Amino acid sequence: MASTVEAPAAGPGTAGPDTAEPDTTGPAPARRRPLRRAAGAAGAVARRTVAIAAFLAVWELAPRAGLVDRTFLPPASEIVPALWDLARGGQLWSDTEASLARSLSGFALSILVGVPLGLVIGWYRPVAELLDPLLELFRNTAAIALLPVFILILGIGETSKVSIVLYACTWPILLNTISAVRTVDPLLVKSARSLGLPAPRIFQKVVLPAAVPTVFTGIRLAGATAILVVIVAEMVGAKEGLGYLINASQQNFAIKDMYAGIVAISLVGLVFNYLLVLVERRFTRWQQTPAQR
């Protein structure tokens, strides 16, 4: 006997089993991922900038509070207009161009000299035994101490400045390259030899790739050295450059311009180091994890 009870009709507020609406009370996992990534990026930026922000705050507040004489250390907010005036007048750009031309020339030449020489010394023991005493003698001689010698021999022009940068930058590149070759895992070399590879192929396929990260460490150290040494050289004798700008501003008691030149040097060094990091990542991509890429 068929049942005469009818199913209640679905009203406007009642959803049947086939027309049930999805539950939107909580975010789905796919919706959480962008939020987590944004929060992680914001946290990373905060961690990287909190120290700089604290430093700038101390720099701004210390002169205003009378902790230091603002005549000799103006607040940070007063340095920005001075930096802008130097940039608008063109002096900042011409001085930066002069310093970069000198430092980059010496830096590039140091790579051309330091890397091949370091590879040869690190790979061939007879060459190392011949040159190690000479390297130990000159590696402990500060480049700044030799600046008067370079000026006496090469003059006060561009040659002496590029040469002192070349000398100063060669050592970190050379020493790190030698260390990179000598510290390659011996097991990798033995494995390559067991496969019958000749010495040049072992050097090309095993030693050189394994040495690249340490070589770039030396190159980055040399990049910082190039900026430092060229500034000192320009303070001693130059008519343009950031070092000249700082020295001339100090002598003329243009304190704000002096600090503006110091800030410009810091920014140039920061950008230079960042570019070197990008190049290093490009050459060591095989060593990075997918997350690092």
mmCIF file of C-alpha atoms in Angstrom, residues 280-289 293:
data_model
loop_
_atom_site.group_PDB
_atom_site.id
_atom_site.type_symbol
_atom_site.label_atom_id
_atom_site.label_comp_id
_atom_site.label_asym_id
_atom_site.label_seq_id
_atom_site.Cartn_x
_atom_site.Cartn_y
_atom_site.Cartn_z
ATOM 1 C CA GLU A 280 76.718 35.064 -7.465
ATOM 2 C CA ARG A 281 73.246 33.508 -7.411
ATOM 3 C CA ARG A 282 73.355 33.245 -11.188
ATOM 4 C CA PHE A 283 76.654 31.328 -11.154
ATOM 5 C CA THR A 284 75.773 29.141 -8.144
ATOM 6 C CA ARG A 285 72.215 28.307 -9.151
ATOM 7 C CA TRP A 286 73.053 24.602 -9.198
ATOM 8 C CA GLN A 287 73.870 24.780 -5.480
ATOM 9 C CA GLN A 288 70.629 26.454 -4.380
ATOM 10 C CA THR A 289 67.465 24.716 -3.237
ATOM 11 C CA ARG A 293 65.632 30.334 -6.135
#
